[in-house]
Amino acid sequence: MAVKSNDKAKITRRNFFKGSTLVMIGGAIASGAASVPVLRSEEPLLRPPGALDEDLFLASCIKCGQCLQVCPPKVIMLAKINQGFGLGTPYIVPREGACILCRGLPCVLACPTGSLNHDISEGSEAEMGLAVVSRPETCLSIKGENDLVYELVNLSDSDQLADSEKLKKILLRLIGKLTPDELDQWKKKWAFDEISVNTIPQILAKLNKENISWLVDFAEGTLQAAQACQICLETCPIKEENPIVFETRQDAETDRDYVTPVVQKTCVGCGVCEMECPTPAPSITIMPRLKWKEGAA
Ligand code: SF4
Ligand code: SF4
Ligand code: SF4
């Protein structure tokens, strides 16, 4: 029977992919590929959004690199020989560049086999893994420290003043956090007409060891008391889904109250929190493929 024109319209790209995915995965299973014992890497790799279960993923991914080519922040890499049987399969190292869950998930759309599942279209469906506060001993929230003060202190103690991209990022956030009165104090001290996003180049030009020290004291006086670090939540691309909540707990040994990030089931494991965590080794890290369990956090 001929296909009517409005039936044709229903054959969307996604439906087409769904069909071809089933055929490819079916083929892989029929040929035994999916049941071939696979040599995995020692550490599970963080796969792009929507990756099928690892065995099916390894059996169906044709290593074409299409996902990598369409990824706007270019965070997808292809596995090397020392990473197991999945040579050439796509993975992400969040600390070096996390998945930002871009609108429409272009990597998923580009995958010709459905190894990145075409049934998903939103970042909130990505199911890559789960964030875990793996180094609570360094987490600034638990220690009661403000992240901007921490970063400014580190800058004043190091040669990173030359890293203007890092400085710009810190200044942008600092300006965004200060009240109009606090911005006025800074303006007067540095004899500026304005302190804003537009004046970042002038601020950068004036930043030397002495001025950074003043800025550290200033930030300590304003931000430190206001709030401890919540960068992982602030930078999370799906923060409206509450993937992290901050809970007050009590240290059983010292009776000290502290505030800790607690990961919720809405976390999809994109890794932005790991990338942005300001501690030298990230205090929060992604466990690829890990599923959330009630009470596990
Ligand atoms: S959703 Fe993530 S992995 Fe996919 S294209 Fe965007 S940044 Fe890259
Ligand atoms: S970003 Fe989150 S995990 Fe990292 S130090 Fe801040 S509160 Fe802790
Ligand atoms: S908490 Fe947010 S930023 Fe971190 S992995 Fe989960 S979804 Fe991504």
PDB file of C-alpha atoms and ligand atoms in Angstrom:
ATOM      1  CA  MET A   1       0.000   0.000   0.000  1.00  0.00           C
ATOM      2  CA  ALA A   2       1.289   3.495  -0.894  1.00  0.00           C
ATOM      3  CA  VAL A   3       2.261   5.757   1.995  1.00  0.00           C
ATOM      4  CA  LYS A   4      -0.141   8.733   2.227  1.00  0.00           C
ATOM      5  CA  SER A   5       1.398  12.171   2.492  1.00  0.00           C
ATOM      6  CA  ASN A   6       0.214  12.784   6.097  1.00  0.00           C
ATOM      7  CA  ASP A   7       1.525   9.348   7.060  1.00  0.00           C
ATOM      8  CA  LYS A   8       4.844  10.381   5.611  1.00  0.00           C
ATOM      9  CA  ALA A   9       4.858  13.429   7.849  1.00  0.00           C
ATOM     10  CA  LYS A  10       4.654  11.112  10.841  1.00  0.00           C
ATOM     11  CA  ILE A  11       7.928   9.451   9.833  1.00  0.00           C
ATOM     12  CA  THR A  12       9.965  11.942  11.808  1.00  0.00           C
ATOM     13  CA  ARG A  13      13.733  11.873  12.124  1.00  0.00           C
ATOM     14  CA  ARG A  14      13.390  10.560  15.665  1.00  0.00           C
ATOM     15  CA  ASN A  15      10.977   7.776  14.628  1.00  0.00           C
ATOM     16  CA  PHE A  16      13.305   6.846  11.808  1.00  0.00           C
ATOM     17  CA  PHE A  17      16.217   6.655  14.221  1.00  0.00           C
ATOM     18  CA  LYS A  18      14.156   4.592  16.667  1.00  0.00           C
ATOM     19  CA  GLY A  19      13.472   2.064  13.934  1.00  0.00           C
ATOM     20  CA  SER A  20      17.064   1.940  12.774  1.00  0.00           C
ATOM     21  CA  THR A  21      18.283   1.653  16.378  1.00  0.00           C
ATOM     22  CA  LEU A  22      16.130  -1.396  16.977  1.00  0.00           C
ATOM     23  CA  VAL A  23      17.370  -2.947  13.754  1.00  0.00           C
ATOM     24  CA  MET A  24      21.024  -2.299  14.666  1.00  0.00           C
ATOM     25  CA  ILE A  25      20.725  -3.439  18.254  1.00  0.00           C
ATOM     26  CA  GLY A  26      18.670  -6.445  17.139  1.00  0.00           C
ATOM     27  CA  GLY A  27      21.390  -7.216  14.616  1.00  0.00           C
ATOM     28  CA  ALA A  28      24.075  -6.930  17.244  1.00  0.00           C
ATOM     29  CA  ILE A  29      22.201  -9.308  19.544  1.00  0.00           C
ATOM     30  CA  ALA A  30      21.374 -11.729  16.719  1.00  0.00           C
ATOM     31  CA  SER A  31      24.996 -11.851  15.603  1.00  0.00           C
ATOM     32  CA  GLY A  32      26.074 -12.465  19.167  1.00  0.00           C
ATOM     33  CA  ALA A  33      27.996  -9.213  19.385  1.00  0.00           C
ATOM     34  CA  ALA A  34      26.083  -8.034  22.439  1.00  0.00           C
ATOM     35  CA  SER A  35      26.867 -11.234  24.300  1.00  0.00           C
ATOM     36  CA  VAL A  36      30.570 -11.335  23.417  1.00  0.00           C
ATOM     37  CA  PRO A  37      32.470 -10.900  26.688  1.00  0.00           C
ATOM     38  CA  VAL A  38      33.757  -7.359  26.498  1.00  0.00           C
ATOM     39  CA  LEU A  39      36.999  -6.144  27.962  1.00  0.00           C
ATOM     40  CA  ARG A  40      36.016  -3.011  29.808  1.00  0.00           C
ATOM     41  CA  SER A  41      38.365  -0.373  31.067  1.00  0.00           C
ATOM     42  CA  GLU A  42      39.272  -0.643  34.761  1.00  0.00           C
ATOM     43  CA  GLU A  43      37.316   2.516  35.512  1.00  0.00           C
ATOM     44  CA  PRO A  44      33.900   2.940  33.891  1.00  0.00           C
ATOM     45  CA  LEU A  45      33.984   5.810  31.409  1.00  0.00           C
ATOM     46  CA  LEU A  46      31.505   8.666  31.542  1.00  0.00           C
ATOM     47  CA  ARG A  47      29.484   8.323  28.340  1.00  0.00           C
ATOM     48  CA  PRO A  48      27.583  11.139  26.602  1.00  0.00           C
ATOM     49  CA  PRO A  49      23.865  11.637  27.411  1.00  0.00           C
ATOM     50  CA  GLY A  50      21.503   8.758  26.782  1.00  0.00           C
ATOM     51  CA  ALA A  51      24.190   6.081  26.333  1.00  0.00           C
ATOM     52  CA  LEU A  52      22.642   2.598  26.373  1.00  0.00           C
ATOM     53  CA  ASP A  53      23.737   0.112  29.056  1.00  0.00           C
ATOM     54  CA  GLU A  54      27.479  -0.425  28.642  1.00  0.00           C
ATOM     55  CA  ASP A  55      27.345  -3.853  26.918  1.00  0.00           C
ATOM     56  CA  LEU A  56      24.746  -2.671  24.399  1.00  0.00           C
ATOM     57  CA  PHE A  57      26.595   0.591  23.954  1.00  0.00           C
ATOM     58  CA  LEU A  58      29.857  -1.206  23.167  1.00  0.00           C
ATOM     59  CA  ALA A  59      28.037  -3.560  20.805  1.00  0.00           C
ATOM     60  CA  SER A  60      26.152  -0.888  18.893  1.00  0.00           C
ATOM     61  CA  CYS A  61      28.437   2.182  18.777  1.00  0.00           C
ATOM     62  CA  ILE A  62      30.171   2.211  15.364  1.00  0.00           C
ATOM     63  CA  LYS A  63      32.813   4.748  16.528  1.00  0.00           C
ATOM     64  CA  CYS A  64      31.872   7.186  13.811  1.00  0.00           C
ATOM     65  CA  GLY A  65      32.609  10.262  15.948  1.00  0.00           C
ATOM     66  CA  GLN A  66      29.426  12.075  14.838  1.00  0.00           C
ATOM     67  CA  CYS A  67      28.558  12.966  18.467  1.00  0.00           C
ATOM     68  CA  LEU A  68      31.987  14.478  18.961  1.00  0.00           C
ATOM     69  CA  GLN A  69      31.711  16.606  15.840  1.00  0.00           C
ATOM     70  CA  VAL A  70      28.426  18.268  16.842  1.00  0.00           C
ATOM     71  CA  CYS A  71      29.301  18.853  20.512  1.00  0.00           C
ATOM     72  CA  PRO A  72      29.482  22.670  20.928  1.00  0.00           C
ATOM     73  CA  PRO A  73      31.945  22.727  23.861  1.00  0.00           C
ATOM     74  CA  LYS A  74      33.973  19.870  22.278  1.00  0.00           C
ATOM     75  CA  VAL A  75      34.039  17.807  25.453  1.00  0.00           C
ATOM     76  CA  ILE A  76      33.603  14.360  23.891  1.00  0.00           C
ATOM     77  CA  MET A  77      36.771  12.304  23.409  1.00  0.00           C
ATOM     78  CA  LEU A  78      37.339   8.909  21.813  1.00  0.00           C
ATOM     79  CA  ALA A  79      38.665   6.099  24.014  1.00  0.00           C
ATOM     80  CA  LYS A  80      42.228   4.995  23.522  1.00  0.00           C
ATOM     81  CA  ILE A  81      43.706   1.499  23.402  1.00  0.00           C
ATOM     82  CA  ASN A  82      44.469   1.437  27.143  1.00  0.00           C
ATOM     83  CA  GLN A  83      40.797   2.047  27.893  1.00  0.00           C
ATOM     84  CA  GLY A  84      39.593  -1.458  27.028  1.00  0.00           C
ATOM     85  CA  PHE A  85      37.549  -2.974  24.239  1.00  0.00           C
ATOM     86  CA  GLY A  86      35.743   0.282  23.647  1.00  0.00           C
ATOM     87  CA  LEU A  87      38.604   1.718  21.592  1.00  0.00           C
ATOM     88  CA  GLY A  88      37.256   4.717  19.691  1.00  0.00           C
ATOM     89  CA  THR A  89      34.019   4.978  21.686  1.00  0.00           C
ATOM     90  CA  PRO A  90      33.005   8.408  23.004  1.00  0.00           C
ATOM     91  CA  TYR A  91      33.516   9.466  26.597  1.00  0.00           C
ATOM     92  CA  ILE A  92      33.860  12.615  28.684  1.00  0.00           C
ATOM     93  CA  VAL A  93      36.340  13.656  31.394  1.00  0.00           C
ATOM     94  CA  PRO A  94      34.318  16.168  33.387  1.00  0.00           C
ATOM     95  CA  ARG A  95      37.198  17.878  35.183  1.00  0.00           C
ATOM     96  CA  GLU A  96      38.694  18.749  31.780  1.00  0.00           C
ATOM     97  CA  GLY A  97      35.386  19.677  30.162  1.00  0.00           C
ATOM     98  CA  ALA A  98      31.923  18.632  31.315  1.00  0.00           C
ATOM     99  CA  CYS A  99      28.770  18.037  29.310  1.00  0.00           C
ATOM    100  CA  ILE A 100      26.703  21.216  29.537  1.00  0.00           C
ATOM    101  CA  LEU A 101      23.490  19.394  28.556  1.00  0.00           C
ATOM    102  CA  CYS A 102      22.908  21.601  25.553  1.00  0.00           C
ATOM    103  CA  ARG A 103      19.380  22.206  24.352  1.00  0.00           C
ATOM    104  CA  GLY A 104      18.120  19.430  22.116  1.00  0.00           C
ATOM    105  CA  LEU A 105      21.106  17.164  22.945  1.00  0.00           C
ATOM    106  CA  PRO A 106      22.801  17.419  19.517  1.00  0.00           C
ATOM    107  CA  CYS A 107      25.086  14.441  20.274  1.00  0.00           C
ATOM    108  CA  VAL A 108      22.020  12.221  20.700  1.00  0.00           C
ATOM    109  CA  LEU A 109      20.471  13.506  17.483  1.00  0.00           C
ATOM    110  CA  ALA A 110      23.697  12.967  15.577  1.00  0.00           C
ATOM    111  CA  CYS A 111      24.230   9.373  16.735  1.00  0.00           C
ATOM    112  CA  PRO A 112      23.280   7.219  13.723  1.00  0.00           C
ATOM    113  CA  THR A 113      22.844   3.969  15.681  1.00  0.00           C
ATOM    114  CA  GLY A 114      20.880   5.063  18.738  1.00  0.00           C
ATOM    115  CA  SER A 115      23.753   4.017  20.987  1.00  0.00           C
ATOM    116  CA  LEU A 116      22.874   7.411  22.472  1.00  0.00           C
ATOM    117  CA  ASN A 117      19.199   6.679  23.031  1.00  0.00           C
ATOM    118  CA  HIS A 118      16.939   8.633  20.667  1.00  0.00           C
ATOM    119  CA  ASP A 119      14.073   8.398  23.152  1.00  0.00           C
ATOM    120  CA  ILE A 120      15.593  11.239  25.164  1.00  0.00           C
ATOM    121  CA  SER A 121      15.583  14.888  24.151  1.00  0.00           C
ATOM    122  CA  GLU A 122      16.181  16.815  27.410  1.00  0.00           C
ATOM    123  CA  GLY A 123      19.227  17.195  29.633  1.00  0.00           C
ATOM    124  CA  SER A 124      17.131  16.083  32.608  1.00  0.00           C
ATOM    125  CA  GLU A 125      16.851  12.645  30.946  1.00  0.00           C
ATOM    126  CA  ALA A 126      20.590  12.211  30.349  1.00  0.00           C
ATOM    127  CA  GLU A 127      21.267   9.530  33.048  1.00  0.00           C
ATOM    128  CA  MET A 128      25.058   9.602  32.662  1.00  0.00           C
ATOM    129  CA  GLY A 129      25.896   8.863  36.279  1.00  0.00           C
ATOM    130  CA  LEU A 130      25.686  10.508  39.658  1.00  0.00           C
ATOM    131  CA  ALA A 131      27.634  13.204  41.473  1.00  0.00           C
ATOM    132  CA  VAL A 132      29.136  12.136  44.804  1.00  0.00           C
ATOM    133  CA  VAL A 133      30.786  14.320  47.451  1.00  0.00           C
ATOM    134  CA  SER A 134      33.869  12.152  47.323  1.00  0.00           C
ATOM    135  CA  ARG A 135      36.272  14.437  49.244  1.00  0.00           C
ATOM    136  CA  PRO A 136      34.188  15.857  52.100  1.00  0.00           C
ATOM    137  CA  GLU A 137      37.417  16.797  53.900  1.00  0.00           C
ATOM    138  CA  THR A 138      38.146  19.482  51.273  1.00  0.00           C
ATOM    139  CA  CYS A 139      34.592  20.655  50.518  1.00  0.00           C
ATOM    140  CA  LEU A 140      34.417  24.401  51.245  1.00  0.00           C
ATOM    141  CA  SER A 141      30.764  24.234  52.258  1.00  0.00           C
ATOM    142  CA  ILE A 142      31.535  21.669  54.957  1.00  0.00           C
ATOM    143  CA  LYS A 143      34.476  23.824  56.097  1.00  0.00           C
ATOM    144  CA  GLY A 144      32.260  26.938  56.114  1.00  0.00           C
ATOM    145  CA  GLU A 145      34.380  28.810  53.549  1.00  0.00           C
ATOM    146  CA  ASN A 146      33.255  31.131  50.773  1.00  0.00           C
ATOM    147  CA  ASP A 147      34.422  30.041  47.332  1.00  0.00           C
ATOM    148  CA  LEU A 148      35.300  33.505  46.000  1.00  0.00           C
ATOM    149  CA  VAL A 149      37.374  34.367  49.061  1.00  0.00           C
ATOM    150  CA  TYR A 150      39.100  30.998  48.706  1.00  0.00           C
ATOM    151  CA  GLU A 151      39.919  31.632  45.052  1.00  0.00           C
ATOM    152  CA  LEU A 152      41.168  35.180  45.690  1.00  0.00           C
ATOM    153  CA  VAL A 153      43.414  33.962  48.524  1.00  0.00           C
ATOM    154  CA  ASN A 154      44.842  31.314  46.200  1.00  0.00           C
ATOM    155  CA  LEU A 155      45.472  33.950  43.557  1.00  0.00           C
ATOM    156  CA  SER A 156      47.274  36.203  45.992  1.00  0.00           C
ATOM    157  CA  ASP A 157      49.506  33.283  47.015  1.00  0.00           C
ATOM    158  CA  SER A 158      50.425  32.207  43.516  1.00  0.00           C
ATOM    159  CA  ASP A 159      51.530  33.315  40.098  1.00  0.00           C
ATOM    160  CA  GLN A 160      48.045  32.881  38.664  1.00  0.00           C
ATOM    161  CA  LEU A 161      47.619  36.641  38.290  1.00  0.00           C
ATOM    162  CA  ALA A 162      48.683  36.108  34.694  1.00  0.00           C
ATOM    163  CA  ASP A 163      45.672  33.847  34.076  1.00  0.00           C
ATOM    164  CA  SER A 164      43.327  36.571  32.879  1.00  0.00           C
ATOM    165  CA  GLU A 165      40.538  34.167  31.863  1.00  0.00           C
ATOM    166  CA  LYS A 166      40.394  32.757  35.383  1.00  0.00           C
ATOM    167  CA  LEU A 167      40.561  36.251  36.853  1.00  0.00           C
ATOM    168  CA  LYS A 168      37.737  37.460  34.616  1.00  0.00           C
ATOM    169  CA  LYS A 169      35.546  34.583  35.739  1.00  0.00           C
ATOM    170  CA  ILE A 170      36.226  35.339  39.415  1.00  0.00           C
ATOM    171  CA  LEU A 171      35.630  39.077  38.963  1.00  0.00           C
ATOM    172  CA  LEU A 172      32.363  38.495  37.119  1.00  0.00           C
ATOM    173  CA  ARG A 173      31.077  36.371  39.977  1.00  0.00           C
ATOM    174  CA  LEU A 174      32.399  38.755  42.630  1.00  0.00           C
ATOM    175  CA  ILE A 175      30.681  41.762  41.044  1.00  0.00           C
ATOM    176  CA  GLY A 176      27.447  39.788  40.755  1.00  0.00           C
ATOM    177  CA  LYS A 177      27.493  38.938  44.476  1.00  0.00           C
ATOM    178  CA  LEU A 178      28.195  42.404  45.911  1.00  0.00           C
ATOM    179  CA  THR A 179      25.450  44.807  46.990  1.00  0.00           C
ATOM    180  CA  PRO A 180      25.333  48.363  45.514  1.00  0.00           C
ATOM    181  CA  ASP A 181      26.789  49.715  48.807  1.00  0.00           C
ATOM    182  CA  GLU A 182      29.668  47.252  48.666  1.00  0.00           C
ATOM    183  CA  LEU A 183      30.332  48.115  45.017  1.00  0.00           C
ATOM    184  CA  ASP A 184      30.455  51.800  46.074  1.00  0.00           C
ATOM    185  CA  GLN A 185      33.118  51.034  48.694  1.00  0.00           C
ATOM    186  CA  TRP A 186      35.226  49.306  46.056  1.00  0.00           C
ATOM    187  CA  LYS A 187      34.708  52.185  43.593  1.00  0.00           C
ATOM    188  CA  LYS A 188      35.898  54.742  46.119  1.00  0.00           C
ATOM    189  CA  LYS A 189      38.926  52.708  47.178  1.00  0.00           C
ATOM    190  CA  TRP A 190      40.135  52.232  43.599  1.00  0.00           C
ATOM    191  CA  ALA A 191      38.992  55.690  42.407  1.00  0.00           C
ATOM    192  CA  PHE A 192      36.775  54.164  39.704  1.00  0.00           C
ATOM    193  CA  ASP A 193      33.607  55.815  38.332  1.00  0.00           C
ATOM    194  CA  GLU A 194      32.023  52.439  37.970  1.00  0.00           C
ATOM    195  CA  ILE A 195      32.624  48.826  38.961  1.00  0.00           C
ATOM    196  CA  SER A 196      30.668  46.551  36.661  1.00  0.00           C
ATOM    197  CA  VAL A 197      30.992  43.864  34.026  1.00  0.00           C
ATOM    198  CA  ASN A 198      31.968  46.641  31.584  1.00  0.00           C
ATOM    199  CA  THR A 199      34.926  47.752  33.683  1.00  0.00           C
ATOM    200  CA  ILE A 200      36.532  44.308  34.067  1.00  0.00           C
ATOM    201  CA  PRO A 201      39.395  45.213  31.670  1.00  0.00           C
ATOM    202  CA  GLN A 202      40.253  48.268  33.841  1.00  0.00           C
ATOM    203  CA  ILE A 203      40.062  46.183  37.019  1.00  0.00           C
ATOM    204  CA  LEU A 204      42.343  43.560  35.465  1.00  0.00           C
ATOM    205  CA  ALA A 205      44.838  46.271  34.506  1.00  0.00           C
ATOM    206  CA  LYS A 206      44.966  47.413  38.131  1.00  0.00           C
ATOM    207  CA  LEU A 207      45.300  43.985  39.720  1.00  0.00           C
ATOM    208  CA  ASN A 208      48.653  43.544  41.388  1.00  0.00           C
ATOM    209  CA  LYS A 209      49.636  41.676  44.570  1.00  0.00           C
ATOM    210  CA  GLU A 210      48.763  44.656  46.761  1.00  0.00           C
ATOM    211  CA  ASN A 211      45.335  45.231  45.247  1.00  0.00           C
ATOM    212  CA  ILE A 212      44.528  41.521  45.360  1.00  0.00           C
ATOM    213  CA  SER A 213      45.327  41.568  49.105  1.00  0.00           C
ATOM    214  CA  TRP A 214      42.898  44.434  49.568  1.00  0.00           C
ATOM    215  CA  LEU A 215      40.300  42.561  47.530  1.00  0.00           C
ATOM    216  CA  VAL A 216      40.761  39.431  49.683  1.00  0.00           C
ATOM    217  CA  ASP A 217      40.164  41.457  52.884  1.00  0.00           C
ATOM    218  CA  PHE A 218      37.203  43.209  51.277  1.00  0.00           C
ATOM    219  CA  ALA A 219      35.646  39.939  50.078  1.00  0.00           C
ATOM    220  CA  GLU A 220      36.244  38.334  53.475  1.00  0.00           C
ATOM    221  CA  GLY A 221      34.402  41.206  55.133  1.00  0.00           C
ATOM    222  CA  THR A 222      31.437  40.939  52.794  1.00  0.00           C
ATOM    223  CA  LEU A 223      31.028  37.444  51.353  1.00  0.00           C
ATOM    224  CA  GLN A 224      32.635  35.153  53.909  1.00  0.00           C
ATOM    225  CA  ALA A 225      30.009  35.769  56.506  1.00  0.00           C
ATOM    226  CA  ALA A 226      27.235  35.709  53.933  1.00  0.00           C
ATOM    227  CA  GLN A 227      27.506  32.263  52.470  1.00  0.00           C
ATOM    228  CA  ALA A 228      29.764  29.244  52.182  1.00  0.00           C
ATOM    229  CA  CYS A 229      30.464  27.689  48.798  1.00  0.00           C
ATOM    230  CA  GLN A 230      27.522  26.443  46.746  1.00  0.00           C
ATOM    231  CA  ILE A 231      29.253  26.471  43.361  1.00  0.00           C
ATOM    232  CA  CYS A 232      28.167  22.931  42.550  1.00  0.00           C
ATOM    233  CA  LEU A 233      24.526  23.952  42.785  1.00  0.00           C
ATOM    234  CA  GLU A 234      24.985  27.410  41.227  1.00  0.00           C
ATOM    235  CA  THR A 235      26.626  26.009  38.104  1.00  0.00           C
ATOM    236  CA  CYS A 236      24.464  22.900  37.687  1.00  0.00           C
ATOM    237  CA  PRO A 237      22.704  23.145  34.301  1.00  0.00           C
ATOM    238  CA  ILE A 238      19.497  21.647  35.723  1.00  0.00           C
ATOM    239  CA  LYS A 239      19.495  23.389  39.078  1.00  0.00           C
ATOM    240  CA  GLU A 240      15.752  24.075  38.867  1.00  0.00           C
ATOM    241  CA  GLU A 241      15.330  20.291  39.327  1.00  0.00           C
ATOM    242  CA  ASN A 242      17.116  20.538  42.723  1.00  0.00           C
ATOM    243  CA  PRO A 243      19.887  18.008  42.020  1.00  0.00           C
ATOM    244  CA  ILE A 244      21.781  19.210  45.105  1.00  0.00           C
ATOM    245  CA  VAL A 245      20.380  20.426  48.393  1.00  0.00           C
ATOM    246  CA  PHE A 246      22.469  21.857  51.224  1.00  0.00           C
ATOM    247  CA  GLU A 247      21.709  20.222  54.574  1.00  0.00           C
ATOM    248  CA  THR A 248      22.847  21.187  58.038  1.00  0.00           C
ATOM    249  CA  ARG A 249      24.332  18.273  59.940  1.00  0.00           C
ATOM    250  CA  GLN A 250      26.220  17.840  63.190  1.00  0.00           C
ATOM    251  CA  ASP A 251      29.690  16.384  63.592  1.00  0.00           C
ATOM    252  CA  ALA A 252      29.283  13.562  66.120  1.00  0.00           C
ATOM    253  CA  GLU A 253      32.799  14.056  67.550  1.00  0.00           C
ATOM    254  CA  THR A 254      32.959  17.835  67.844  1.00  0.00           C
ATOM    255  CA  ASP A 255      29.226  18.712  67.966  1.00  0.00           C
ATOM    256  CA  ARG A 256      30.003  21.335  65.293  1.00  0.00           C
ATOM    257  CA  ASP A 257      27.161  22.124  62.871  1.00  0.00           C
ATOM    258  CA  TYR A 258      28.177  22.136  59.257  1.00  0.00           C
ATOM    259  CA  VAL A 259      26.413  22.486  55.911  1.00  0.00           C
ATOM    260  CA  THR A 260      26.971  19.815  53.306  1.00  0.00           C
ATOM    261  CA  PRO A 261      25.876  19.341  49.710  1.00  0.00           C
ATOM    262  CA  VAL A 262      23.618  16.305  49.331  1.00  0.00           C
ATOM    263  CA  VAL A 263      23.011  14.913  45.844  1.00  0.00           C
ATOM    264  CA  GLN A 264      19.415  14.109  44.889  1.00  0.00           C
ATOM    265  CA  LYS A 265      17.951  11.693  42.373  1.00  0.00           C
ATOM    266  CA  THR A 266      17.439  14.461  39.789  1.00  0.00           C
ATOM    267  CA  CYS A 267      21.238  14.615  39.243  1.00  0.00           C
ATOM    268  CA  VAL A 268      22.058  13.222  35.796  1.00  0.00           C
ATOM    269  CA  GLY A 269      25.860  13.073  36.181  1.00  0.00           C
ATOM    270  CA  CYS A 270      26.726  15.707  33.575  1.00  0.00           C
ATOM    271  CA  GLY A 271      29.853  16.665  35.536  1.00  0.00           C
ATOM    272  CA  VAL A 272      29.571  20.459  35.502  1.00  0.00           C
ATOM    273  CA  CYS A 273      29.803  20.490  39.304  1.00  0.00           C
ATOM    274  CA  GLU A 274      33.051  18.463  39.161  1.00  0.00           C
ATOM    275  CA  MET A 275      34.444  20.820  36.527  1.00  0.00           C
ATOM    276  CA  GLU A 276      33.581  23.957  38.502  1.00  0.00           C
ATOM    277  CA  CYS A 277      34.340  22.821  42.071  1.00  0.00           C
ATOM    278  CA  PRO A 278      37.087  25.232  43.191  1.00  0.00           C
ATOM    279  CA  THR A 279      39.164  22.845  45.319  1.00  0.00           C
ATOM    280  CA  PRO A 280      42.438  21.633  43.709  1.00  0.00           C
ATOM    281  CA  ALA A 281      41.138  18.064  43.515  1.00  0.00           C
ATOM    282  CA  PRO A 282      37.376  18.283  43.034  1.00  0.00           C
ATOM    283  CA  SER A 283      35.429  17.648  46.234  1.00  0.00           C
ATOM    284  CA  ILE A 284      32.497  16.435  44.153  1.00  0.00           C
ATOM    285  CA  THR A 285      33.080  13.869  41.402  1.00  0.00           C
ATOM    286  CA  ILE A 286      30.987  11.884  38.968  1.00  0.00           C
ATOM    287  CA  MET A 287      30.485   8.154  39.269  1.00  0.00           C
ATOM    288  CA  PRO A 288      29.643   7.064  35.728  1.00  0.00           C
ATOM    289  CA  ARG A 289      26.529   4.877  35.404  1.00  0.00           C
ATOM    290  CA  LEU A 290      25.820   5.051  39.160  1.00  0.00           C
ATOM    291  CA  LYS A 291      22.095   5.057  39.946  1.00  0.00           C
ATOM    292  CA  TRP A 292      20.635   7.010  42.831  1.00  0.00           C
ATOM    293  CA  LYS A 293      19.484   5.044  45.873  1.00  0.00           C
ATOM    294  CA  GLU A 294      17.248   6.329  48.644  1.00  0.00           C
ATOM    295  CA  GLY A 295      19.335   7.295  51.675  1.00  0.00           C
ATOM    296  CA  ALA A 296      22.663   6.675  49.907  1.00  0.00           C
ATOM    297  CA  ALA A 297      23.774  10.310  49.885  1.00  0.00           C
TER     298      ALA A 297
HETATM  299  S1  SF4 B   1      24.691  17.448  25.424  1.00  0.00           S
HETATM  300 FE1  SF4 B   1      26.759  17.350  26.300  1.00  0.00          FE
HETATM  301  S2  SF4 B   1      27.876  15.765  25.173  1.00  0.00           S
HETATM  302 FE2  SF4 B   1      25.986  16.276  24.005  1.00  0.00          FE
HETATM  303  S3  SF4 B   1      26.623  17.826  22.536  1.00  0.00           S
HETATM  304 FE3  SF4 B   1      25.942  18.957  24.352  1.00  0.00          FE
HETATM  305  S4  SF4 B   1      27.759  19.249  25.679  1.00  0.00           S
HETATM  306 FE4  SF4 B   1      28.266  17.712  24.095  1.00  0.00          FE
HETATM  307  S1  SF4 B   2      31.513  23.215  44.698  1.00  0.00           S
HETATM  308 FE1  SF4 B   2      30.252  21.957  46.041  1.00  0.00          FE
HETATM  309  S2  SF4 B   2      31.531  20.164  46.492  1.00  0.00           S
HETATM  310 FE2  SF4 B   2      32.904  21.748  45.666  1.00  0.00          FE
HETATM  311  S3  SF4 B   2      33.706  22.822  47.467  1.00  0.00           S
HETATM  312 FE3  SF4 B   2      31.873  23.930  46.780  1.00  0.00          FE
HETATM  313  S4  SF4 B   2      30.172  23.059  47.986  1.00  0.00           S
HETATM  314 FE4  SF4 B   2      31.905  21.623  48.121  1.00  0.00          FE
HETATM  315  S1  SF4 B   3      24.600  17.921  40.416  1.00  0.00           S
HETATM  316 FE1  SF4 B   3      24.046  19.011  38.566  1.00  0.00          FE
HETATM  317  S2  SF4 B   3      26.016  19.624  37.722  1.00  0.00           S
HETATM  318 FE2  SF4 B   3      26.439  17.978  39.136  1.00  0.00          FE
HETATM  319  S3  SF4 B   3      26.375  16.146  37.888  1.00  0.00           S
HETATM  320 FE3  SF4 B   3      24.374  16.393  38.804  1.00  0.00          FE
HETATM  321  S4  SF4 B   3      23.172  17.408  37.238  1.00  0.00           S
HETATM  322 FE4  SF4 B   3      25.341  17.727  36.688  1.00  0.00          FE
END
